Coordinates of C-alpha atoms and ligand atoms in Angstrom, one line a residue:
M1 CA 6.1 27.7 2.5
A2 CA 7.4 29.1 5.9
K3 CA 3.7 27.3 6.8
L4 CA 4.7 24.0 5.4
T5 CA 7.8 24.1 7.6
R6 CA 5.5 24.9 11.0
L7 CA 3.6 21.8 10.5
D8 CA 7.4 19.7 10.2
D9 CA 8.7 21.9 13.1
I10 CA 5.8 20.3 15.0
V11 CA 6.1 16.4 14.0
S12 CA 10.0 17.2 14.6
L13 CA 9.2 18.6 18.2
C14 CA 6.8 15.7 19.1
K15 CA 9.8 13.3 18.2
R16 CA 12.2 14.4 19.6
R17 CA 10.5 15.1 23.2
G18 CA 7.9 11.7 23.2
F19 CA 5.0 13.6 22.0
I20 CA 4.7 11.5 18.7
F21 CA 6.0 8.8 16.9
Q22 CA 5.2 6.0 13.8
S23 CA 3.9 3.7 14.6
S24 CA 6.5 -0.2 14.5
E25 CA 9.3 2.3 13.6
I26 CA 11.4 -0.3 13.9
Y27 CA 11.1 -1.6 11.5
G28 CA 10.4 0.6 9.2
G29 CA 6.7 2.8 10.2
L30 CA 3.7 1.1 9.3
A31 CA 1.8 4.6 7.9
S32 CA -0.8 6.7 8.7
C33 CA -0.9 5.2 12.6
Y34 CA 1.1 6.5 14.9
D35 CA 1.5 6.4 18.4
Y36 CA 2.2 8.2 21.7
G37 CA 5.2 8.6 24.0
P38 CA 5.3 9.4 27.6
L39 CA 4.8 13.0 26.9
G40 CA 1.4 12.4 24.1
A41 CA 0.1 10.2 25.6
E42 CA -0.6 12.4 28.2
L43 CA -1.2 15.5 26.5
K44 CA -4.1 12.8 24.8
R45 CA -5.6 12.2 27.9
N46 CA -6.2 15.8 29.4
V47 CA -7.8 16.2 25.8
R48 CA -9.8 13.1 26.7
S49 CA -10.3 14.2 30.5
A50 CA -11.1 18.1 29.2
W51 CA -13.7 17.0 27.6
W52 CA -15.7 13.9 29.6
K53 CA -15.7 16.9 32.2
N54 CA -17.1 19.2 30.1
V55 CA -19.7 16.7 27.9
V56 CA -20.5 14.2 31.0
Q57 CA -19.7 15.7 34.3
M58 CA -20.4 19.1 34.1
R59 CA -23.6 18.7 32.3
D60 CA -27.3 17.1 35.0
D61 CA -28.2 16.2 31.1
V62 CA -25.9 13.9 29.7
V63 CA -24.4 10.7 30.2
G64 CA -20.7 7.8 29.4
L65 CA -20.5 5.3 27.6
D66 CA -18.8 3.0 26.8
C67 CA -18.4 0.1 23.8
S68 CA -17.2 -3.0 22.3
I69 CA -14.6 -1.8 18.7
L70 CA -16.4 -5.2 17.8
M71 CA -19.7 -5.8 17.0
H72 CA -22.5 -7.2 15.6
P73 CA -22.9 -7.3 12.4
M74 CA -26.2 -5.6 11.3
V75 CA -25.6 -2.3 13.2
W76 CA -24.2 -2.0 9.7
K77 CA -26.4 -2.8 7.9
A78 CA -28.9 -0.2 9.8
S79 CA -26.8 2.3 10.1
G80 CA -25.5 2.0 6.4
H81 CA -21.8 1.6 6.5
A82 CA -22.0 -1.9 5.0
D83 CA -23.2 -0.6 2.1
K84 CA -22.4 2.6 1.7
F85 CA -20.0 3.3 3.4
A86 CA -16.8 4.1 0.9
D87 CA -14.9 6.5 -0.7
L88 CA -15.3 7.1 -4.2
V89 CA -10.9 6.4 -5.7
T90 CA -9.4 6.2 -9.2
V91 CA -6.0 4.5 -10.3
C92 CA -3.5 7.1 -12.1
K93 CA -2.1 4.6 -15.1
K94 CA 1.1 6.4 -14.8
C95 CA 2.6 5.3 -11.1
N96 CA -1.2 3.5 -9.9
T97 CA -1.0 5.7 -7.5
R98 CA -4.6 5.4 -5.5
T99 CA -6.9 8.7 -5.2
R100 CA -9.6 10.0 -3.6
V101 CA -11.6 11.8 -6.7
D102 CA -12.5 14.1 -4.4
H103 CA -9.5 15.1 -3.6
L104 CA -7.5 15.3 -7.2
Q105 CA -7.2 18.9 -7.9
D106 CA -6.2 20.7 -11.1
G107 CA -3.7 22.8 -9.4
P108 CA -0.8 21.3 -7.1
A109 CA -2.7 18.8 -5.5
A110 CA -2.8 19.3 -1.3
V111 CA -4.9 17.7 1.8
E112 CA -7.5 17.5 1.5
H113 CA -11.4 18.0 2.8
T114 CA -14.4 16.3 1.8
E115 CA -17.4 14.0 3.0
H116 CA -17.5 10.2 2.9
I117 CA -19.0 9.1 -0.3
N118 CA -22.6 7.6 -0.5
I119 CA -22.0 4.6 -2.4
E120 CA -25.6 4.2 -4.9
T121 CA -26.2 7.7 -5.8
E122 CA -22.2 8.9 -6.7
K123 CA -22.0 5.0 -9.6
A124 CA -24.3 7.5 -11.6
Q125 CA -22.5 10.6 -11.1
P126 CA -19.8 11.2 -14.8
H127 CA -16.6 12.5 -12.9
D128 CA -14.4 14.1 -15.1
L129 CA -10.4 13.7 -14.0
T130 CA -8.9 15.2 -17.8
K131 CA -7.6 18.4 -16.3
K132 CA -6.6 16.6 -12.5
V133 CA -3.4 15.6 -11.5
C134 CA -2.6 12.6 -10.1
P135 CA -0.7 14.2 -7.1
A136 CA 1.7 11.9 -6.6
C137 CA 3.8 11.1 -10.6
G138 CA 1.9 14.7 -11.2
A139 CA 0.9 13.2 -14.6
V140 CA -2.7 15.1 -16.0
G141 CA -5.2 13.3 -16.7
Q142 CA -4.1 9.7 -16.7
F143 CA -6.5 8.1 -14.4
G144 CA -8.2 5.5 -14.8
P145 CA -12.6 4.5 -14.3
P146 CA -13.7 5.7 -10.1
M147 CA -14.3 3.6 -8.7
A148 CA -16.0 3.2 -5.0
F149 CA -13.1 1.9 -2.4
K150 CA -14.4 0.6 1.2
L151 CA -13.3 1.8 4.4
M152 CA -14.4 0.3 7.0
F153 CA -11.5 -2.9 8.2
E154 CA -12.3 -6.6 8.5
T155 CA -11.6 -9.1 10.7
Q156 CA -13.0 -12.5 11.6
M157 CA -14.0 -13.9 14.8
G158 CA -15.1 -17.1 16.1
A159 CA -12.6 -20.1 16.6
N160 CA -13.9 -22.3 14.2
A161 CA -14.8 -21.9 10.2
D162 CA -18.5 -23.7 10.9
D163 CA -18.8 -20.5 13.2
Q164 CA -16.8 -18.2 11.8
M165 CA -18.4 -14.6 10.8
T166 CA -16.8 -11.4 9.6
L167 CA -17.3 -8.3 12.1
Y168 CA -16.0 -5.1 11.7
L169 CA -14.0 -2.5 13.2
R170 CA -16.0 0.1 13.9
P171 CA -15.9 3.4 11.7
E172 CA -17.2 5.8 14.1
T173 CA -18.7 5.0 17.9
A174 CA -21.8 7.1 17.6
Q175 CA -23.0 3.6 16.5
G176 CA -23.1 1.4 19.9
I177 CA -24.7 4.3 21.8
F178 CA -27.9 4.2 19.4
A179 CA -27.4 0.7 20.0
N180 CA -27.6 0.7 23.4
F181 CA -30.4 3.4 23.6
R182 CA -33.0 1.3 25.1
N183 CA -30.5 -0.4 27.7
V184 CA -29.9 3.6 29.2
L185 CA -33.4 4.7 29.0
D186 CA -34.3 1.9 31.1
S187 CA -31.3 1.5 33.3
T188 CA -31.1 4.8 33.8
R189 CA -33.9 7.5 34.8
V190 CA -32.7 10.1 32.1
K191 CA -35.5 11.6 30.2
V192 CA -34.9 13.3 26.7
P193 CA -33.8 16.1 26.2
F194 CA -30.9 13.8 27.7
G195 CA -27.1 13.0 25.6
I196 CA -25.7 9.9 25.5
A197 CA -21.0 10.3 25.2
Q198 CA -18.3 8.3 24.7
I199 CA -14.9 8.8 22.9
G200 CA -13.0 5.6 21.9
K201 CA -11.3 4.0 18.8
S202 CA -12.1 4.2 15.6
F203 CA -11.0 2.8 12.7
R204 CA -11.0 4.0 8.7
N205 CA -9.3 2.3 6.2
E206 CA -8.5 5.8 4.7
V207 CA -7.7 6.2 0.7
T208 CA -6.3 9.8 1.8
T209 CA -3.8 9.9 5.2
K210 CA -0.7 12.5 5.0
A211 CA -0.1 16.0 7.7
F212 CA 0.5 13.6 10.9
I213 CA -2.0 12.8 12.8
F214 CA -5.3 14.9 11.3
R215 CA -5.9 11.7 9.3
T216 CA -5.1 8.5 10.4
R217 CA -6.5 4.9 9.6
E218 CA -7.0 4.3 14.0
F219 CA -8.3 7.3 15.8
E220 CA -10.5 7.6 18.2
Q221 CA -13.3 9.2 18.2
A222 CA -14.9 11.4 21.6
E223 CA -19.0 11.2 20.3
L224 CA -22.0 13.2 21.8
E225 CA -25.7 11.7 20.6
F226 CA -28.0 14.5 21.6
F227 CA -32.1 13.4 21.5
C228 CA -34.6 15.3 22.1
K229 CA -38.0 16.0 21.5
P230 CA -38.5 16.6 17.6
G231 CA -39.1 20.8 17.1
T232 CA -36.9 21.0 19.9
D233 CA -34.1 20.3 18.3
D234 CA -32.6 23.9 16.5
E235 CA -32.1 25.2 20.2
W236 CA -30.5 22.4 20.4
Y237 CA -28.9 22.1 17.7
N238 CA -27.8 25.8 18.8
H239 CA -27.2 24.9 21.5
W240 CA -23.9 22.3 21.1
K241 CA -22.9 24.9 18.1
Q242 CA -22.0 27.2 21.0
Q243 CA -21.0 25.2 23.1
R244 CA -18.5 22.7 21.2
F245 CA -17.2 26.1 20.2
N246 CA -16.3 28.0 23.3
W247 CA -14.8 24.4 24.6
Y248 CA -11.7 24.7 22.2
L249 CA -11.5 29.0 23.0
N250 CA -11.5 28.1 27.1
L251 CA -8.7 25.4 26.7
G252 CA -6.4 28.3 24.2
I253 CA -6.9 28.5 20.6
K254 CA -7.4 31.4 19.2
K255 CA -10.1 32.8 18.3
E256 CA -8.9 34.1 14.6
N257 CA -7.5 30.3 13.9
L258 CA -11.1 28.5 14.8
R259 CA -14.6 29.4 12.6
F260 CA -18.2 27.9 12.1
R261 CA -18.8 26.0 8.3
D262 CA -22.6 25.6 7.4
H263 CA -22.7 22.6 5.3
D264 CA -24.3 23.5 1.9
P265 CA -27.3 22.3 1.5
D266 CA -26.3 19.7 -1.6
E267 CA -23.6 17.9 1.0
L268 CA -25.9 16.9 3.3
A269 CA -27.1 13.8 3.8
H270 CA -29.7 13.4 2.5
Y271 CA -31.5 12.4 6.4
A272 CA -29.3 15.1 8.4
K273 CA -31.5 18.2 8.5
A274 CA -27.4 20.4 9.4
C275 CA -24.5 19.9 9.5
V276 CA -22.0 22.6 10.2
D277 CA -18.3 22.2 11.1
V278 CA -16.3 22.6 13.8
E279 CA -12.9 24.6 11.6
Y280 CA -9.2 24.7 12.3
K281 CA -6.5 26.6 10.7
F282 CA -4.3 24.0 10.2
P283 CA -0.7 24.4 8.9
F284 CA -1.1 22.7 5.7
G285 CA -2.7 22.4 2.8
Q286 CA -3.8 24.9 0.1
G287 CA -7.4 26.0 2.1
D288 CA -6.1 25.7 5.4
W289 CA -8.7 25.8 7.2
Q290 CA -10.2 21.9 7.9
E291 CA -12.7 20.6 10.0
L292 CA -11.8 19.8 13.1
E293 CA -15.0 18.7 14.4
G294 CA -18.7 18.1 12.3
I295 CA -21.5 18.8 14.7
A296 CA -25.3 17.1 12.9
N297 CA -28.8 17.7 13.4
R298 CA -29.4 13.3 12.8
T299 CA -33.3 13.5 13.1
D300 CA -34.7 10.4 13.9
Y301 CA -33.4 9.2 11.6
D302 CA -30.7 5.8 13.2
L303 CA -33.1 5.6 15.9
R304 CA -35.8 4.1 13.2
Q305 CA -32.8 2.3 11.5
H306 CA -32.0 -0.4 14.0
Q307 CA -35.7 -0.7 14.4
R308 CA -36.0 -1.6 10.7
G309 CA -31.8 -3.4 11.2
M310 CA -34.5 -5.1 14.8
R311 CA -37.0 -6.2 11.6
T312 CA -34.4 -7.8 9.6
M313 CA -33.4 -10.2 12.1
T314 CA -35.0 -13.1 10.7
E315 CA -33.5 -12.3 7.4
W316 CA -30.0 -12.0 9.0
F317 CA -30.0 -16.5 10.5
E318 CA -31.8 -16.4 6.6
K319 CA -28.9 -15.5 5.0
K320 CA -26.7 -16.9 7.1
G321 CA -25.4 -13.6 7.7
D322 CA -24.1 -12.8 4.4
L323 CA -25.4 -8.3 4.8
T324 CA -24.7 -8.6 0.9
K325 CA -28.2 -11.1 0.7
I326 CA -29.4 -9.2 3.6
T327 CA -31.7 -6.3 2.5
L328 CA -33.4 -4.1 5.6
R329 CA -36.9 -4.2 6.2
E330 CA -39.2 -1.5 5.9
E331 CA -40.2 0.1 8.2
D332 CA -43.6 -0.5 10.6
P333 CA -46.0 2.1 9.6
D334 CA -46.4 2.6 14.1
Y335 CA -42.7 2.8 13.6
H336 CA -42.6 5.9 16.1
K337 CA -44.0 3.5 19.1
G338 CA -41.1 1.1 18.2
P339 CA -39.2 -0.3 20.3
L340 CA -36.8 2.1 20.7
S341 CA -39.4 4.9 20.9
F342 CA -39.6 7.2 24.1
F343 CA -43.0 7.6 26.7
D344 CA -42.3 11.2 27.7
E345 CA -45.1 10.9 30.0
E346 CA -45.4 14.6 30.6
A347 CA -47.0 15.1 27.2
K348 CA -47.9 11.2 27.8
E349 CA -47.3 10.9 23.8
R350 CA -44.9 8.2 22.1
Y351 CA -42.4 9.7 19.8
I352 CA -38.1 9.3 18.4
P353 CA -36.7 11.6 20.5
Y354 CA -34.6 13.0 17.4
V355 CA -30.7 13.1 17.7
I356 CA -27.6 16.1 18.2
E357 CA -25.0 14.3 17.7
P358 CA -20.9 17.1 18.1
S359 CA -18.6 14.0 16.7
A360 CA -14.7 14.9 17.4
G361 CA -11.5 13.8 16.5
V362 CA -8.8 13.5 20.0
D363 CA -6.3 13.0 17.8
R364 CA -7.1 15.6 15.4
S365 CA -8.0 18.4 18.4
T366 CA -4.4 17.2 20.5
L367 CA -2.7 17.9 16.9
A368 CA -5.1 21.4 16.8
F369 CA -3.8 22.3 20.4
L370 CA 0.0 21.2 19.4
V371 CA 0.1 23.6 16.3
D372 CA -1.8 26.9 18.3
A373 CA 0.4 26.5 21.4
Y374 CA 3.7 25.7 19.6
D375 CA 5.5 29.1 19.7
E376 CA 9.5 30.4 18.6
E377 CA 10.1 33.8 20.2
E378 CA 13.8 34.6 20.5
V379 CA 15.0 35.3 23.6
N380 CA 18.5 37.0 24.2
G381 CA 20.2 35.9 21.0
E382 CA 18.7 31.8 21.4
T383 CA 15.7 30.8 20.3
R384 CA 13.5 29.5 22.8
N385 CA 10.8 26.8 21.2
L386 CA 7.6 26.7 23.6
L387 CA 4.5 25.6 24.2
R388 CA 1.8 27.8 26.2
F389 CA -0.5 25.1 26.3
H390 CA -3.4 26.0 28.4
P391 CA -2.5 25.0 32.3
H392 CA -5.6 21.6 32.1
L393 CA -3.4 20.1 28.7
A394 CA 0.2 20.6 30.1
P395 CA 1.3 16.9 30.0
I396 CA 3.4 17.8 33.3
K397 CA 2.3 21.1 35.4
A398 CA 5.2 21.9 37.3
A399 CA 8.9 21.0 37.4
I400 CA 10.9 20.2 40.7
F401 CA 14.4 21.6 40.5
P402 CA 17.9 21.7 42.4
L403 CA 19.7 24.1 41.5
V404 CA 22.7 22.6 41.9
K405 CA 23.7 19.4 43.5
K406 CA 24.3 20.3 46.7
D407 CA 24.2 21.4 49.7
G408 CA 21.3 19.7 51.1
M409 CA 19.3 21.5 48.0
P410 CA 18.3 17.7 46.1
E411 CA 16.9 16.8 49.5
I412 CA 14.3 19.0 49.3
A413 CA 13.8 19.0 45.9
R414 CA 12.6 15.5 45.8
K415 CA 10.2 15.9 49.4
L416 CA 8.9 17.6 47.7
Y417 CA 8.6 16.2 44.7
D418 CA 7.0 13.0 46.7
D419 CA 4.7 15.6 48.2
I420 CA 2.9 16.8 45.1
K421 CA 3.1 14.1 42.2
G422 CA 0.1 12.5 43.6
K423 CA -1.8 15.4 43.3
F424 CA -0.7 17.3 40.1
A425 CA 1.7 15.9 37.3
C426 CA 5.5 16.6 37.7
F427 CA 8.6 16.7 37.2
Y428 CA 12.0 16.1 38.8
D429 CA 15.3 16.9 37.4
E430 CA 19.0 18.0 38.5
K431 CA 20.5 17.3 35.6
G432 CA 22.5 20.1 33.9
A433 CA 22.4 24.1 33.6
V434 CA 18.9 25.5 35.2
G435 CA 18.5 27.0 31.9
R436 CA 18.6 24.7 29.8
R437 CA 16.1 22.3 32.2
Y438 CA 13.9 25.2 31.9
R439 CA 14.6 25.4 28.4
R440 CA 13.3 21.0 28.0
Q441 CA 10.4 22.5 30.3
D442 CA 9.4 25.7 27.9
E443 CA 9.4 22.5 24.9
A444 CA 7.5 20.2 27.4
G445 CA 4.1 23.0 28.0
T446 CA 5.3 22.9 31.3
P447 CA 3.3 26.0 32.8
F448 CA 5.4 25.5 36.0
C449 CA 8.8 25.2 37.2
I450 CA 9.8 25.3 41.2
T451 CA 13.8 25.9 41.5
I452 CA 15.4 24.5 45.2
D453 CA 18.4 27.2 46.2
G454 CA 21.1 28.7 48.6
Q455 CA 18.0 30.4 49.8
T456 CA 16.0 27.4 50.2
K457 CA 17.8 27.2 53.3
E458 CA 17.7 30.4 55.3
D459 CA 14.5 31.5 55.0
N460 CA 11.6 28.8 52.9
T461 CA 11.2 30.2 50.1
V462 CA 11.5 29.0 46.6
T463 CA 11.6 30.0 42.7
V464 CA 8.9 29.6 40.7
R465 CA 9.1 30.6 37.3
E466 CA 5.6 30.5 35.3
R467 CA 6.8 29.4 31.0
D468 CA 5.1 31.9 29.3
S469 CA 6.0 35.1 30.3
M470 CA 8.6 33.1 32.4
K471 CA 8.6 36.1 35.3
Q472 CA 10.1 34.4 38.5
D473 CA 8.3 34.7 41.9
R474 CA 9.6 34.2 45.5
I475 CA 7.5 31.5 47.1
S476 CA 7.5 30.3 50.4
L477 CA 8.0 26.4 50.9
D478 CA 4.8 26.0 52.5
Q479 CA 2.5 27.3 49.6
I480 CA 3.7 25.7 46.5
K481 CA 0.6 23.4 47.2
N482 CA -2.2 26.0 47.7
Y483 CA -0.4 28.5 44.4
L484 CA -0.5 25.4 41.9
R485 CA -4.1 24.4 43.2
E486 CA -5.0 28.0 42.6
Q487 CA -3.5 28.3 38.8
L488 CA -4.1 24.7 38.0
D489 CA -7.4 23.9 38.9
S490 CA -9.4 27.5 37.6
Ligands
LIG1 P1 -13.5 14.2 6.9 O1 -14.2 14.9 5.7 O2 -12.0 14.7 6.7 O3 -12.5 12.2 6.2 P2 -15.1 13.4 8.5 O4 -16.4 14.2 7.8 O5 -15.6 11.7 7.6 O6 -13.9 13.6 8.2 P3 -16.4 11.8 11.3 O7 -17.5 10.8 9.6 O8 -17.5 13.7 11.2 O9 -15.6 12.5 9.8 O10 -15.9 12.3 11.9 C1 -16.1 13.5 13.0 C2 -14.4 13.6 13.6 O11 -13.8 12.0 13.5 C3 -14.3 14.5 11.9 O12 -13.9 16.3 11.9 C4 -12.2 14.4 12.7 O13 -12.6 14.8 13.9 C5 -12.5 12.6 13.5 N1 -11.4 12.1 12.0 C6 -12.6 11.4 11.4 N2 -12.0 10.7 10.2 C7 -10.2 10.5 11.0 C8 -9.6 9.7 10.7 N3 -9.3 9.1 8.8 N4 -8.4 10.0 11.5 C9 -8.0 11.0 12.2 N5 -9.8 11.9 13.2 C10 -10.4 10.9 12.6

């Protein structure tokens, strides 16, 4: 299967060139955790920056936030995660492998897609597993009863036994935004409609992992909660759908590999008015199309839930912080005037804003950018592997080479490198044949290679070779900075 080979090609290029490594590899590796190497760290940082620039810096109506990963446990009680964030799993009686029920296939199992379950409603539904195949050993219909598997990682806070508290590593960044909604309103001049954005690590004890960095247990999310007046939510939902789709296209994702998938009404969470996934055609799985980002109209659900959470704090103390014994208090009938409401000066009315949430995965989009940029072509009877990254995403923007290590060329090249390295991520290389140096930069996705050669001393020009076309131009050494600025800043 050619497509599976493609993911293998990417995994091997990522390791070979230092984009992505298995975590703790020297100890045999830690499943579904990955480390970003020198090129990968730059690439991921560029993906993050491109998102932040587009969603926060270029807009007048979005502000940023950076919340702690550990939060008060009541956050997760109010959000519903403490009681409901779980996958329905079953264990194969033959090989003891645990699999998500919604990932089981009648035929050969593949990489998956579905939402996490609501334990309460799922428990009641019967699941016929008699024709399902175990993805690990191939046994058919040999499964134990489905059961809920909680996805949040727990940890303990506090040094003394009597003040220890169970905390959760956040399974999404969004709740930190809702918990700070009041703080942001009180400390800035934002007014509805406005958004709060955050990029940060999230953790889920996923049952099924695989497919490289597509689904990992520790990952990074880029989330926006956009607060708007009820009644204007459909308009903002459509606005963000388009914005987010275009973000991927503008960073070079091929249009034929990107699509929307609207959620069916029975897939929607009970509080959501609408939800759509931006899907990418990944080179794995049976269906190919996999979620890259979800965009949801979450109504006023989250802020209302946190108002209920705040009303439940007496019980938190009475039950000594045992979340299993705490029941969220009913809503105040005047909830729309509660502490997380917004007073609209113009309309002279108070309401709980509706929320449009575009929620993207930084690692998952990094994988999509890698896959989409990957190319192989025949050049003079040899295979050229290259990553056709958009210049904004390329880990290294320019590589600088002296043609040979003599005749004053390294000195000029070094000087140029020192001159531009503070402006653009660049790389100096004087080892080996220049053709091989070009190939190495093609594999790293570097858009420009600049070579100082014998002619440089005569007329002060250098060769600039463009990655995709391999076209070479002679440009004056004094103009290099301007040239790169024009090519990279656009
Ligand atoms: P899935 O159905 O793939 O498990 P989800 O619908 O649960 O994902 P959301 O909760 O909507 O995902 O999270 C928003 C985004 O965060 C996803 O679109 C994805 O890009 C990213 N994401 C979620 N879980 C993971 C994970 N385990 N590893 C990497 N990225 C993830």
